[in-house]
Short mmCIF file of C-alpha atoms and ligand atoms in Angstrom, two decimals:
data_model
loop_
_atom_site.label_atom_id
_atom_site.label_comp_id
_atom_site.label_asym_id
_atom_site.label_seq_id
_atom_site.Cartn_x
_atom_site.Cartn_y
_atom_site.Cartn_z
CA UNK A 1159 39.23 -44.65 -8.43
CA UNK A 1160 39.24 -40.87 -7.85
CA UNK A 1161 39.26 -39.52 -4.33
CA UNK A 1162 37.95 -35.91 -4.17
CA UNK A 1163 37.88 -33.50 -1.45
CA UNK A 1164 35.98 -30.44 -3.15
CA UNK A 1165 32.42 -30.13 -4.71
CA UNK A 1166 34.04 -28.57 -7.71
CA UNK A 1167 35.99 -32.06 -8.54
CA UNK A 1168 32.89 -33.81 -7.90
CA UNK A 1169 30.65 -31.48 -10.32
CA UNK A 1170 33.11 -31.93 -13.11
CA UNK A 1171 32.96 -35.85 -12.74
CA UNK A 1172 29.37 -35.94 -12.32
CA UNK A 1173 28.36 -33.84 -15.43
CA UNK A 1174 30.88 -36.38 -17.16
CA UNK A 1175 28.61 -39.27 -16.03
CA UNK A 1176 25.69 -37.52 -16.93
CA UNK A 1177 26.67 -37.04 -20.45
CA UNK A 1178 27.68 -40.54 -20.66
CA UNK A 1179 23.92 -41.60 -19.18
CA UNK A 1180 25.61 -43.37 -16.45
CA UNK A 1181 23.41 -44.64 -13.29
CA UNK A 1182 24.84 -43.25 -10.19
CA UNK A 1183 24.56 -45.06 -6.86
CA UNK A 1184 25.47 -43.48 -3.55
CA UNK A 1185 27.23 -44.92 -0.57
CA UNK A 1186 27.19 -42.42 2.40
CA UNK A 1187 29.54 -43.56 5.16
CA UNK A 1188 31.16 -41.85 7.93
CA UNK A 1189 34.60 -44.29 7.08
CA UNK A 1190 36.04 -46.53 9.35
CA UNK A 1191 34.83 -49.54 6.86
CA UNK A 1192 34.05 -53.03 7.67
CA UNK A 1193 32.35 -55.74 5.76
CA UNK A 1194 28.80 -54.13 6.54
CA UNK A 1195 29.68 -51.03 4.14
CA UNK A 1196 31.55 -53.24 1.61
CA UNK A 1197 28.49 -55.05 1.04
CA UNK A 1198 26.51 -52.03 0.47
CA UNK A 1199 29.33 -51.17 -1.78
CA UNK A 1200 29.27 -54.46 -3.91
CA UNK A 1201 25.33 -54.14 -3.82
CA UNK A 1202 25.64 -50.47 -5.41
CA UNK A 1203 28.08 -51.96 -7.84
CA UNK A 1204 25.40 -54.58 -9.24
CA UNK A 1205 22.91 -51.86 -10.26
CA UNK A 1206 24.64 -48.85 -11.14
CA UNK A 1207 27.36 -47.84 -13.69
CA UNK A 1208 29.52 -45.72 -11.39
CA UNK A 1209 29.41 -45.82 -7.38
CA UNK A 1210 30.35 -42.72 -5.12
CA UNK A 1211 31.08 -43.72 -1.48
CA UNK A 1212 31.29 -40.44 0.81
CA UNK A 1213 33.43 -40.68 3.77
CA UNK A 1214 32.83 -37.88 5.87
CA UNK A 1215 32.32 -38.20 9.89
CA UNK A 1216 29.32 -35.57 10.44
CA UNK A 1217 30.09 -33.56 13.52
CA UNK A 1218 26.12 -32.41 13.44
CA UNK A 1219 24.96 -35.78 14.01
CA UNK A 1220 26.74 -36.13 17.40
CA UNK A 1221 25.37 -34.51 20.49
CA UNK A 1222 28.75 -35.82 22.36
CA UNK A 1223 31.73 -34.03 21.64
CA UNK A 1224 33.44 -37.27 23.18
CA UNK A 1225 31.92 -39.61 21.20
CA UNK A 1226 32.77 -37.49 18.18
CA UNK A 1227 36.36 -37.28 18.80
CA UNK A 1228 36.63 -41.11 19.67
CA UNK A 1229 34.89 -42.21 16.12
CA UNK A 1230 37.72 -44.31 14.73
CA UNK A 1231 39.20 -43.16 11.58
CA UNK A 1232 41.13 -44.72 8.90
CA UNK A 1233 41.01 -43.13 5.46
CA UNK A 1234 44.11 -44.69 4.09
CA UNK A 1235 42.69 -48.33 4.74
CA UNK A 1236 39.42 -47.24 3.73
CA UNK A 1237 40.71 -46.21 0.40
CA UNK A 1238 42.71 -49.44 0.36
CA UNK A 1239 39.67 -51.60 0.93
CA UNK A 1240 37.37 -49.76 -1.80
CA UNK A 1241 40.13 -50.03 -4.39
CA UNK A 1242 40.18 -53.63 -4.18
CA UNK A 1243 36.54 -53.82 -4.83
CA UNK A 1244 36.44 -52.08 -8.20
CA UNK A 1245 37.63 -49.32 -10.44
CA UNK A 1246 34.06 -48.12 -10.82
CA UNK A 1247 33.91 -46.60 -7.36
CA UNK A 1248 34.84 -42.79 -6.70
CA UNK A 1249 35.43 -41.38 -3.37
CA UNK A 1250 34.19 -38.11 -1.91
CA UNK A 1251 36.09 -37.29 1.47
CA UNK A 1252 35.03 -33.52 2.14
CA UNK A 1253 36.44 -30.99 4.75
CA UNK A 1254 34.03 -29.95 7.33
CA UNK A 1255 34.02 -26.11 5.36
CA UNK A 1256 33.59 -27.80 2.25
CA UNK A 1257 30.58 -29.90 2.59
CA UNK A 1258 28.89 -27.07 4.51
CA UNK A 1259 30.18 -24.01 2.56
CA UNK A 1260 31.39 -22.83 5.93
CA UNK A 1261 30.50 -23.37 9.70
CA UNK A 1262 28.57 -26.73 10.12
CA UNK A 1263 24.83 -26.20 10.91
CA UNK A 1264 21.82 -28.28 11.60
CA UNK A 1265 18.53 -28.19 9.85
CA UNK A 1266 15.37 -29.12 11.98
CA UNK A 1267 12.95 -31.31 10.19
CA UNK A 1268 9.55 -32.80 11.18
CA UNK A 1269 9.87 -36.63 11.24
CA UNK A 1270 6.41 -37.01 12.83
CA UNK A 1271 7.81 -38.35 15.91
CA UNK A 1272 10.29 -40.94 14.20
CA UNK A 1273 13.23 -39.02 15.37
CA UNK A 1274 12.06 -38.87 18.94
CA UNK A 1275 11.73 -42.43 19.65
CA UNK A 1276 14.65 -45.08 20.22
CA UNK A 1277 18.17 -43.53 19.53
CA UNK A 1278 16.18 -40.17 19.34
CA UNK A 1279 15.49 -40.51 23.21
CA UNK A 1280 19.17 -40.75 23.77
CA UNK A 1281 21.12 -38.42 21.13
CA UNK A 1282 19.41 -35.11 20.67
CA UNK A 1283 19.13 -33.81 17.13
CA UNK A 1284 20.69 -36.85 16.12
CA UNK A 1285 18.47 -37.51 13.38
CA UNK A 1286 18.22 -33.93 12.38
CA UNK A 1287 21.94 -34.02 11.87
CA UNK A 1288 21.90 -37.05 9.71
CA UNK A 1289 19.28 -35.67 7.45
CA UNK A 1290 21.04 -32.10 7.22
CA UNK A 1291 24.26 -34.04 5.64
CA UNK A 1292 22.14 -36.66 3.39
CA UNK A 1293 20.32 -33.95 2.40
CA UNK A 1294 23.32 -32.11 1.14
CA UNK A 1295 25.00 -35.43 -0.18
CA UNK A 1296 21.64 -36.18 -1.96
CA UNK A 1297 21.58 -32.57 -3.33
CA UNK A 1298 25.22 -32.93 -4.76
CA UNK A 1299 25.26 -36.39 -6.40
CA UNK A 1300 21.51 -36.35 -7.19
CA UNK A 1301 21.96 -40.38 -7.44
CA UNK A 1302 19.43 -42.79 -8.81
CA UNK A 1303 20.13 -45.29 -5.89
CA UNK A 1304 21.27 -44.71 -2.42
CA UNK A 1305 22.56 -47.56 0.33
CA UNK A 1306 21.78 -48.05 3.59
CA UNK A 1307 22.25 -50.82 6.37
CA UNK A 1308 19.34 -52.36 8.14
CA UNK A 1309 21.15 -51.81 11.49
CA UNK A 1310 20.48 -48.52 11.21
CA UNK A 1311 16.45 -49.01 10.73
CA UNK A 1312 15.50 -46.14 12.37
CA UNK A 1313 17.89 -43.87 10.21
CA UNK A 1314 16.36 -45.34 7.20
CA UNK A 1315 12.90 -44.40 8.00
CA UNK A 1316 14.14 -40.60 8.73
CA UNK A 1317 15.87 -41.15 5.10
CA UNK A 1318 12.49 -42.04 3.54
CA UNK A 1319 10.63 -39.55 5.21
CA UNK A 1320 13.41 -36.86 4.24
CA UNK A 1321 13.00 -38.18 0.67
CA UNK A 1322 8.95 -37.56 1.11
CA UNK A 1323 9.89 -33.90 2.50
CA UNK A 1324 12.37 -32.71 0.23
CA UNK A 1325 10.50 -34.67 -2.93
CA UNK A 1326 13.79 -36.18 -3.80
CA UNK A 1327 13.60 -38.61 -6.74
CA UNK A 1328 15.65 -41.91 -5.81
CA UNK A 1329 15.57 -45.44 -4.61
CA UNK A 1330 16.58 -46.20 -1.26
CA UNK A 1331 17.62 -49.48 -0.69
CA UNK A 1332 17.99 -51.27 2.51
CA UNK A 1333 20.68 -53.97 2.82
CA UNK A 1334 20.75 -56.54 5.37
CA UNK A 1335 22.92 -56.52 8.64
CA UNK A 1336 26.38 -58.20 8.55
CA UNK A 1337 27.56 -59.75 11.43
CA UNK A 1338 30.60 -60.97 12.90
CA UNK A 1339 30.56 -64.85 13.49
CA UNK A 1340 29.24 -64.59 17.33
CA UNK A 1341 25.96 -62.58 16.02
CA UNK A 1342 27.15 -58.90 16.89
CA UNK A 1343 26.09 -56.62 14.20
CA UNK A 1344 29.16 -55.05 12.21
CA UNK A 1345 29.68 -51.38 13.50
CA UNK A 1346 32.84 -49.29 13.31
CA UNK A 1347 32.34 -48.63 17.15
CA UNK A 1348 33.14 -52.35 17.27
CA UNK A 1349 36.84 -51.37 16.82
CA UNK A 1350 36.56 -49.40 20.18
CA UNK A 1351 35.39 -52.71 22.16
CA UNK A 1352 38.27 -54.93 24.16
CA UNK A 1353 38.31 -58.50 22.70
CA UNK A 1354 36.80 -59.92 25.96
CA UNK A 1355 33.48 -57.36 25.49
CA UNK A 1356 33.28 -58.34 21.79
CA UNK A 1357 33.00 -61.88 22.76
CA UNK A 1358 30.35 -61.05 25.52
CA UNK A 1359 28.39 -59.23 22.89
CA UNK A 1360 26.87 -62.08 21.37
CA UNK A 1361 24.02 -61.80 23.91
CA UNK A 1362 22.82 -59.02 22.05
CA UNK A 1363 21.91 -60.84 18.82
CA UNK A 1364 21.24 -64.01 20.82
CA UNK A 1365 18.21 -62.33 22.81
CA UNK A 1366 17.05 -60.59 19.48
CA UNK A 1367 16.67 -64.07 17.98
CA UNK A 1368 14.91 -65.32 21.25
CA UNK A 1369 12.51 -62.29 21.19
CA UNK A 1370 11.85 -63.20 17.59
CA UNK A 1371 10.79 -66.89 18.30
CA UNK A 1372 9.03 -66.04 21.51
CA UNK A 1373 7.08 -63.32 19.54
CA UNK A 1374 6.04 -65.93 16.92
CA UNK A 1375 5.25 -68.59 19.47
CA UNK A 1376 2.86 -66.07 21.74
CA UNK A 1377 3.32 -62.31 21.11
CA UNK A 1378 1.37 -61.71 24.47
CA UNK A 1379 3.90 -63.43 26.91
CA UNK A 1380 7.04 -61.44 26.25
CA UNK A 1381 9.45 -60.74 28.97
CA UNK A 1382 11.45 -57.86 28.03
CA UNK A 1383 12.37 -57.10 31.65
CA UNK A 1384 14.14 -60.48 32.24
CA UNK A 1385 16.05 -59.98 28.94
CA UNK A 1386 17.09 -56.58 30.35
CA UNK A 1387 18.44 -57.97 33.61
CA UNK A 1388 20.25 -60.78 31.96
CA UNK A 1389 22.37 -58.27 29.82
CA UNK A 1390 22.77 -55.78 32.61
CA UNK A 1391 24.14 -58.77 34.49
CA UNK A 1392 27.17 -58.82 32.49
CA UNK A 1393 30.10 -56.76 33.55
CA UNK A 1394 30.27 -53.44 31.71
CA UNK A 1395 27.06 -53.89 29.77
CA UNK A 1396 24.35 -51.48 30.37
CA UNK A 1397 20.92 -51.18 28.31
CA UNK A 1398 20.06 -48.06 27.46
CA UNK A 1399 16.85 -49.52 25.57
CA UNK A 1400 15.08 -52.78 24.48
CA UNK A 1401 11.81 -51.89 22.62
CA UNK A 1402 9.26 -53.74 20.38
CA UNK A 1403 7.78 -50.99 18.45
CA UNK A 1404 5.34 -50.95 14.99
CA UNK A 1405 7.60 -51.44 12.18
CA UNK A 1406 6.35 -48.11 10.56
CA UNK A 1407 5.58 -45.72 13.37
CA UNK A 1408 8.66 -46.91 15.39
CA UNK A 1409 6.07 -46.20 18.52
CA UNK A 1410 5.27 -48.49 21.17
CA UNK A 1411 1.50 -50.14 20.80
CA UNK A 1412 -0.25 -51.07 24.16
CA UNK A 1413 -2.04 -54.33 22.47
CA UNK A 1414 0.01 -55.87 19.50
CA UNK A 1415 -2.39 -55.68 16.33
CA UNK A 1416 -2.82 -59.08 14.14
CA UNK A 1417 -1.88 -57.46 10.59
CA UNK A 1418 0.95 -54.91 11.57
CA UNK A 1419 4.50 -55.68 11.77
CA UNK A 1420 6.74 -55.09 14.52
CA UNK A 1421 10.37 -54.83 15.09
CA UNK A 1422 12.45 -55.26 18.68
CA UNK A 1423 15.36 -52.30 18.93
CA UNK A 1424 18.23 -52.59 21.68
CA UNK A 1425 20.86 -50.28 22.68
CA UNK A 1426 23.68 -51.65 24.84
CA UNK A 1427 26.16 -49.37 26.47
CA UNK A 1428 29.58 -51.24 26.56
CA UNK A 1429 32.09 -49.32 28.72
CA UNK A 1430 31.08 -45.95 26.65
CA UNK A 1431 30.67 -47.63 23.41
CA UNK A 1432 26.95 -47.70 22.28
CA UNK A 1433 26.07 -51.11 20.56
CA UNK A 1434 22.88 -50.93 18.60
CA UNK A 1435 20.87 -53.54 17.15
CA UNK A 1436 17.37 -54.81 16.04
CA UNK A 1437 15.17 -57.54 14.52
CA UNK A 1438 11.85 -57.75 12.48
CA UNK A 1439 9.67 -59.88 14.45
CA UNK A 1440 7.10 -60.93 12.13
O1 PAF B 322 25.10 -44.43 8.86
C1 PAF B 322 26.03 -43.34 9.01
O2 PAF B 322 27.03 -43.85 8.57
C2 PAF B 322 25.74 -42.07 8.76
O3 PAF B 322 24.74 -41.85 9.81
C3 PAF B 322 25.35 -41.48 7.31
C4 PAF B 322 24.34 -42.04 6.82
C5 PAF B 322 26.67 -41.64 6.52
C6 PAF B 322 25.36 -39.69 7.47
O4 PAF B 322 26.70 -39.25 8.26
#
């Protein structure tokens, strides 16, 4: 395993991979790795000759300085975890100046409203920031396959659109959400929760499952307000959104249509820690 800090180092290794006709898989991360990331890496290893994991906490996707500075970082541990999986993995851990060729900047995209729904209503320009960095990584690595988690489903739809806009030639693979035993979706942010609140967070997935069952039973009789108040009733828990939207457009529809798919999205703010999750309903 090689850890690169500069693009020059990456170019040299990628040129060698190209010479060997190796298929390259990319797993972009912001570090503080957990089993969710490791499942993406393992999936990438199954389908590629060489896997690159990028570790970079991207400032342009944070609209809140405190959120950015609180974001958990643990490079040494990340490297140890990756080392345990395989030798066929390289890591790119650039500085801000290195990856942005100077000061970080934000590129604005037309995502056809996808970026303004759900998370977009609460995090200004978040998805432009994600797309800016992901586009840079795609450009640098030119991977055949890139891996992202279903937990950030809205992000995967944004990246799909980015691939269309920039006519990038790659397969995006969406891997299932990995959960704690109590159902809480794994996220680097979970490290910021108290033990008690982590325990109580089981209420999120429990309600998503309940919604899925209720949707299958009778999609016209759902009571989102009841679920919201149940969650808001928990000490330290505050719902930011709970919405059922079209699985493709991510927009709320006045009436559910028979042959369309719908997905429920939730964000709960637990004492300043934003926990997001989603579930396909049909
Ligand atoms: O999902 C993440 O961890 C980040 O948004 C990503 C895709 C690595 C871009 O910074």
